[in-house]
Every structure is written in C-alpha cells, then in structure tokens.
Amino acid sequence: MIPPTFDYTRPESVDEALRALADAGEEAKVLAGGQSLLPLLRLRLAFPELVVDVGRIPELRGVREDGDTLVIGAMTTHHEVIHDPLVRRHAGLLAQATATVADPAVRHRGTLGGSLAHADPAGDLPAVALALDAGLVVAGPGGRRTVPAREFFVDYLQSALAPDELLVEVRVPKREGWDFHYEKFHPVAQSWAIVGVAALVRRDDGHIAEARIGLTNMGSTPLRATAAEEALSGADGPGAVARAAEAAAEGARPAQDLAASPEYREHLARVLTRRAVLTATGMG
C-alpha cells in the first residue's frame, strides 16, 4: 500500500533533529531503522506531516564504557549490538536476545533505540532493558534526562518520550559474571513472541542469590516478574526453581487475542521462566 504524503528531513546532529521535532510538534515521527514506522505508514496507520530521519547522526551510534556502565547509542543496529565485544562481555543477555529479533535483514537495519522507543510489549528488547535495569537517555529542549526502563514504558506503544524529545542512548549497568538466558515461544520463525522471558541470575555458593526476570507480551508494557524473583532467592536446584517459576505470572494482565488466551500466556510465563532460569544456571 502507498503511504500518505509527508515532508521529510534528515538532520545531521541531535540539536538539528530536536529543532525539527519542536517545529513540527505532535505531527512529526522519528525514523530510526524504519522497521516499525515504515509498515505503519504503508498500512496508513500513521499520518505524520513530517518524518525526521535520524539514521545519519554519527553521535547516536556505537558502544562505549563509562565506569560500571555500558553506553549504547540509540541508532546502534541490532547486528552491531549482537557482535559488539563490550556488549557480549558486560550485557550478554542483550546480545543474546537481540539475536532472536526477526530476521537478518531486520537486524541489519533495525536499531536498539528504535525498538525501545516503539514500546511494543511484544517486542523482545523492552523486557530485556527492564531486566537489565537500563537507563534511557532522552534529549529535549530542556537538555538531557535519564529515564529508568521501569518508567519509560507507559502503555501499549506509548513511552515517556514527549513529541519534542529524542532517545539518544541506552545506559546498561555491567552484569559481568551473571548467568542469563532469553527464552521465548513463537509459533513460526521470525514472528512476534507470544510470551518471552529474560532471565538474569547471580549465584553464590551453588544457590541463586538474586534474580531479575523480564516478561515479554504479558501486559500493555513489559513487566518484571517480581514475585518469581523473590521466590528464586536461595533456590538451589531444579525443584526450587520450578516452584518459584509458578509465581511468574502474578500481577500480569496478558491480552486476549487471536494468538493466545490470557490463561495460556500465564501458563507460558511459568514454563518459560523455569526453562530460562534452568538454562541460565545449568541446573536443569
């Protein structure tokens, strides 16, 4: 289908992009890798007057260290995230989960920042950002602010970004030495996850000392399975992990749609949490 008519600009700096967004107000859309926006335009589900293409802004790409934090530019592609040695060493869960996103063509064009700003609860990376306790750095007319991942995702396809703001980088605390695994159920290759689980586990003397569990597609935003996290503390074997995983769906409000019922999604959350933790820790 042919998209609606719109104006197009390709700024060369963050400041130039912010000026374009401020001038257009709510009638502008940001184009990152295009893997989310272009389908919406073609299906005529979005009608922007202006598309601001930030894909050629150099300062929005790349990975660097800042003390105990990994800083990833919002326009860093999925392919670059997967293969970056700093990400693989300090945020292995992010690299692993990103490798499951869609297909190679999408991973070469799609970006980390674009996926997070789109705020789709069925996307893999918002739940991973939540589990990693990432901070999302947003630039706007008043300067820059860091929004914790737990506050960034507001509702279905809605984030904390204002119309005149731009996501510029993602700050991830280093988790070197933690066990991790991303497990998701999707009926066919490259489809959206019906449910996904991002598990991050720290062990001490053979038992789980701390766990962080992010849930994909279990509500209108990504969720933390806090009840399961608490139950996993002290778990020292498959039986204890299985019992803790029974709490994975507590507090979730999964949707009813053509893919699955809420009850089935709750079942998947429990099963996939058990699998993810057991795979991460090697207890299975």
XYZ file of C-alpha atoms in Angstrom:
284
model
C 0.000 0.000 0.000
C 1.207 3.538 -0.754
C 1.964 5.664 2.358
C 0.254 9.013 2.915
C 2.049 12.179 1.831
C 4.542 13.672 4.314
C 7.541 16.006 4.424
C 10.965 14.522 5.107
C 14.117 15.846 6.736
C 17.435 14.177 7.554
C 19.261 16.148 10.277
C 22.987 15.755 10.803
C 23.047 16.387 14.562
C 20.898 15.821 17.639
C 20.326 19.572 18.018
C 19.108 19.830 14.424
C 16.770 16.869 14.959
C 15.353 18.440 18.128
C 14.669 21.704 16.309
C 12.773 19.819 13.601
C 10.701 17.959 16.198
C 9.959 21.151 18.121
C 8.811 22.946 14.962
C 6.503 20.097 13.892
C 5.114 19.283 17.344
C 2.900 16.208 17.516
C 2.735 15.994 13.702
C 6.276 14.557 13.432
C 7.539 10.980 13.575
C 11.133 9.890 14.126
C 12.563 7.416 11.617
C 15.352 5.242 13.028
C 15.891 1.910 11.236
C 12.359 2.052 9.847
C 11.375 -1.479 10.835
C 8.412 -0.241 12.910
C 7.448 3.060 11.286
C 7.524 2.059 7.612
C 4.914 -0.721 7.982
C 2.654 1.701 9.868
C 2.985 4.237 7.054
C 2.290 1.680 4.357
C -0.774 0.402 6.184
C -1.887 4.009 6.725
C -1.957 3.554 10.479
C 0.268 6.618 10.928
C -0.230 10.021 9.279
C 2.740 12.262 10.153
C 3.184 15.611 8.455
C 6.950 15.307 8.901
C 9.310 12.324 9.132
C 12.610 13.105 10.885
C 15.261 10.600 9.766
C 17.939 10.341 12.484
C 19.777 7.464 10.811
C 22.767 9.536 9.735
C 23.600 11.224 13.049
C 27.079 9.874 13.993
C 26.814 10.597 17.729
C 23.830 8.230 18.031
C 25.833 5.136 17.097
C 28.385 2.987 18.855
C 29.161 1.350 22.196
C 31.460 2.661 24.907
C 32.225 2.144 28.589
C 31.544 4.687 31.310
C 32.858 3.170 34.539
C 30.448 0.433 35.629
C 28.033 1.267 32.830
C 27.828 0.348 29.163
C 26.613 3.197 26.941
C 24.955 2.213 23.657
C 23.924 4.800 21.078
C 20.239 4.666 20.218
C 20.954 4.226 16.489
C 23.258 1.244 17.026
C 21.812 -1.533 14.882
C 20.767 -4.919 16.207
C 23.577 -6.500 14.183
C 26.124 -4.208 15.824
C 24.730 -4.926 19.303
C 24.931 -8.682 18.735
C 28.567 -8.618 17.651
C 29.993 -5.865 19.836
C 32.597 -7.355 22.239
C 31.688 -4.958 25.065
C 28.015 -5.904 24.883
C 28.821 -9.596 24.721
C 31.083 -9.312 27.771
C 29.092 -6.956 30.014
C 25.493 -7.360 28.791
C 25.327 -10.837 27.302
C 21.572 -11.058 27.825
C 21.074 -8.096 25.487
C 23.265 -9.621 22.788
C 21.533 -12.995 23.053
C 18.002 -11.597 22.987
C 18.794 -9.243 20.112
C 19.946 -12.221 18.053
C 16.366 -13.571 18.232
C 14.775 -10.394 16.822
C 13.002 -11.003 13.496
C 15.427 -11.980 10.696
C 18.905 -10.937 9.458
C 17.531 -8.224 7.164
C 15.664 -6.574 10.048
C 18.629 -6.940 12.392
C 20.901 -5.146 9.911
C 18.546 -2.155 9.627
C 16.631 -2.090 12.914
C 18.102 -0.232 15.887
C 18.141 -0.686 19.646
C 16.738 2.769 20.273
C 14.020 2.366 17.665
C 12.856 -0.891 19.233
C 12.704 0.630 22.710
C 11.064 3.892 21.645
C 8.375 1.940 19.741
C 7.379 0.500 23.166
C 5.722 -2.632 21.812
C 5.194 -5.058 24.732
C 5.508 -7.934 22.240
C 8.989 -6.748 21.257
C 11.887 -8.659 22.752
C 14.127 -5.787 23.836
C 11.881 -3.745 26.174
C 11.663 -6.667 28.624
C 15.427 -7.142 28.382
C 16.017 -3.453 29.153
C 13.744 -3.848 32.159
C 15.596 -6.912 33.449
C 18.947 -5.172 32.974
C 17.700 -2.065 34.811
C 18.756 0.074 31.871
C 18.536 3.851 31.853
C 17.286 5.554 28.691
C 18.809 8.951 27.984
C 16.376 11.358 26.373
C 17.321 14.699 24.780
C 14.833 17.555 24.550
C 14.527 21.345 24.587
C 15.389 21.422 28.304
C 18.520 19.284 27.965
C 19.026 15.599 28.695
C 17.396 13.352 31.283
C 17.762 9.672 32.118
C 14.549 7.673 32.411
C 14.750 4.270 34.156
C 13.408 1.460 31.982
C 10.715 0.768 34.601
C 9.323 4.286 33.967
C 9.962 4.552 30.221
C 7.237 2.164 29.025
C 3.921 3.809 29.844
C 1.274 1.837 27.936
C 0.780 -0.101 24.723
C 3.013 1.599 22.091
C 3.424 4.561 24.456
C 6.670 5.657 26.073
C 7.771 8.516 28.311
C 9.131 10.378 25.269
C 7.474 13.736 24.623
C 6.803 14.705 20.974
C 9.794 17.079 21.008
C 12.209 14.594 22.604
C 14.612 12.042 21.143
C 16.064 8.866 22.655
C 19.832 9.264 22.262
C 21.477 6.454 24.238
C 20.868 3.462 26.459
C 22.897 3.028 29.644
C 23.211 -0.564 30.879
C 24.820 -1.498 34.216
C 27.548 -4.072 33.635
C 26.438 -7.573 34.639
C 29.621 -9.483 34.026
C 29.574 -12.796 35.913
C 25.772 -13.085 35.959
C 24.036 -16.038 34.329
C 21.465 -15.165 31.687
C 19.094 -16.582 29.113
C 16.302 -15.294 26.886
C 13.545 -17.818 26.211
C 10.514 -17.120 24.049
C 7.661 -19.007 22.462
C 6.678 -18.047 18.930
C 4.720 -20.319 16.608
C 6.825 -19.694 13.497
C 10.321 -18.359 12.921
C 10.644 -14.559 12.889
C 7.165 -13.970 14.343
C 6.406 -11.937 17.459
C 6.783 -13.774 20.747
C 3.513 -14.944 22.261
C 5.450 -14.763 25.545
C 9.116 -14.193 26.242
C 11.221 -14.345 29.418
C 14.505 -12.523 30.011
C 16.290 -14.120 32.973
C 19.304 -12.648 34.715
C 20.655 -14.583 37.689
C 23.501 -14.100 40.152
C 24.619 -17.206 42.012
C 26.541 -17.576 45.255
C 27.895 -20.852 46.615
C 25.688 -23.000 44.388
C 22.380 -21.223 45.020
C 20.628 -18.260 43.453
C 21.409 -15.089 45.374
C 19.495 -12.683 43.125
C 17.275 -12.911 40.055
C 15.820 -10.402 37.629
C 13.034 -11.611 35.329
C 11.600 -9.513 32.481
C 8.385 -10.614 30.737
C 7.554 -10.005 27.079
C 3.907 -9.735 25.941
C 2.336 -10.262 29.353
C 0.575 -6.891 29.519
C 0.366 -3.492 27.879
C 4.001 -2.860 28.863
C 6.966 -5.131 29.567
C 6.873 -6.401 33.151
C 9.160 -7.577 35.909
C 8.086 -10.879 37.495
C 8.832 -9.623 40.994
C 7.062 -12.435 42.834
C 9.105 -15.033 40.953
C 12.293 -13.035 41.543
C 11.694 -13.091 45.295
C 10.827 -16.794 45.242
C 14.016 -17.604 43.323
C 16.223 -16.146 46.052
C 18.004 -19.091 47.671
C 16.869 -21.652 45.072
C 19.466 -24.407 44.820
C 18.067 -26.922 42.343
C 15.516 -27.668 39.612
C 12.701 -28.316 42.074
C 13.142 -24.999 43.850
C 13.352 -23.158 40.514
C 10.166 -24.834 39.275
C 8.299 -23.851 42.437
C 9.492 -20.259 42.164
C 8.521 -20.080 38.481
C 4.900 -20.774 39.416
C 4.747 -17.151 40.589
C 5.928 -15.728 37.255
C 2.502 -14.530 36.079
C 1.434 -12.901 39.357
C 0.309 -9.325 38.751
C 0.384 -9.673 34.953
C -2.567 -8.797 32.733
C -1.937 -10.590 29.454
C -4.092 -9.796 26.461
C -6.749 -11.912 24.784
C -6.091 -12.040 21.033
C -6.010 -14.431 18.083
C -2.622 -15.797 19.137
C -3.434 -16.845 22.708
C -5.772 -16.517 25.655
C -4.661 -14.818 28.888
C -4.651 -18.201 30.629
C -2.368 -19.702 28.003
C 0.030 -16.761 28.272
C 0.138 -17.174 32.045
C 0.954 -20.855 31.573
C 3.717 -19.954 29.116
C 5.166 -17.381 31.526
C 5.539 -20.054 34.212
C 7.004 -22.654 31.844
C 9.388 -20.267 30.098
C 10.594 -18.747 33.363
C 11.514 -22.198 34.616
C 13.294 -23.013 31.358
C 15.113 -19.701 31.200
C 16.446 -19.883 34.761
C 17.438 -23.533 34.488
C 19.204 -22.922 31.184
C 20.964 -19.825 32.522
C 22.235 -21.559 35.649
C 22.840 -25.021 34.206
C 20.711 -26.536 36.981
C 18.422 -28.363 34.567
